[in-house]
């Protein structure tokens, strides 16, 4: 059994998709940390039976907020940190604590369209190929090594909401798969099996 901790800021549909996929796996969601008090994600955690903790960034530095997050995470001994719509950039210090074990999903084919509004930017760009990227996290903006990209060709004439739906369906299919694969790998490495 390996454990994933989650950092999220908003809706939490990817968090939920991963937790639901974990039910039929040997792995477990350890804890959710969220940084916005109007986020929907803690309600999803409550329904899924996952512990959640609120860590606001307002009124303190990024380093101070991250110290609190690190303290919350430590007793859960997470094997993997999964960013699921977490709208903050992590510092080198935080990343080095979980070196190579922090991943993120982004709704565009990186390096195209990093940052917020990835779907809308991809949609309006006229790019023929759209999709999602799952990547390791470094201290940049959506810039770490790519683990998986899944794309589709736009037919032309799709509305923004049709494209959004297609992207979210891809996310909810592939993010759980990649997380479970990584947890399998981590378990194999640690148990030698
Ligand atoms: C997703 O589109 C993800 O790619 C991006 O933020 C969004 C989060 O959605 N990083 P949700 O909170 O998982 O519903």
Short mmCIF file of C-alpha atoms in Angstrom, two decimals, residues 20 27 33 48-49 51-52 56 63 66 69 79 83 85 93 102 104 107 109 112 117 125-126 144 148 156 162 171 180:
data_model
loop_
_atom_site.label_atom_id
_atom_site.label_comp_id
_atom_site.label_asym_id
_atom_site.label_seq_id
_atom_site.Cartn_x
_atom_site.Cartn_y
_atom_site.Cartn_z
CA UNK A 20 -12.73 6.67 -6.52
CA UNK A 27 -3.40 2.38 -2.34
CA UNK A 33 -4.88 20.15 1.91
CA UNK A 48 -15.25 10.21 0.31
CA UNK A 49 -14.10 9.88 3.92
CA UNK A 51 -9.28 13.86 6.00
CA UNK A 52 -8.97 17.47 4.87
CA UNK A 56 -4.96 29.78 3.83
CA UNK A 63 7.22 29.76 2.75
CA UNK A 66 4.19 25.70 3.02
CA UNK A 69 1.43 22.19 4.85
CA UNK A 79 4.59 8.59 -0.99
CA UNK A 83 -1.68 18.54 -7.21
CA UNK A 85 -6.22 22.11 -9.37
CA UNK A 93 12.30 23.99 -0.43
CA UNK A 102 5.06 15.73 -6.76
CA UNK A 104 0.38 17.98 -11.50
CA UNK A 107 -5.42 21.01 -19.33
CA UNK A 109 -0.40 20.21 -24.29
CA UNK A 112 1.82 25.33 -24.87
CA UNK A 117 -7.25 29.27 -18.26
CA UNK A 125 -5.28 29.49 -30.11
CA UNK A 126 -6.60 27.63 -33.11
CA UNK A 144 8.44 20.08 -14.83
CA UNK A 148 2.10 11.69 -19.95
CA UNK A 156 -13.57 22.44 -35.96
CA UNK A 162 -17.70 20.89 -25.65
CA UNK A 171 -8.27 14.22 -17.13
CA UNK A 180 -2.07 4.45 -9.56
#
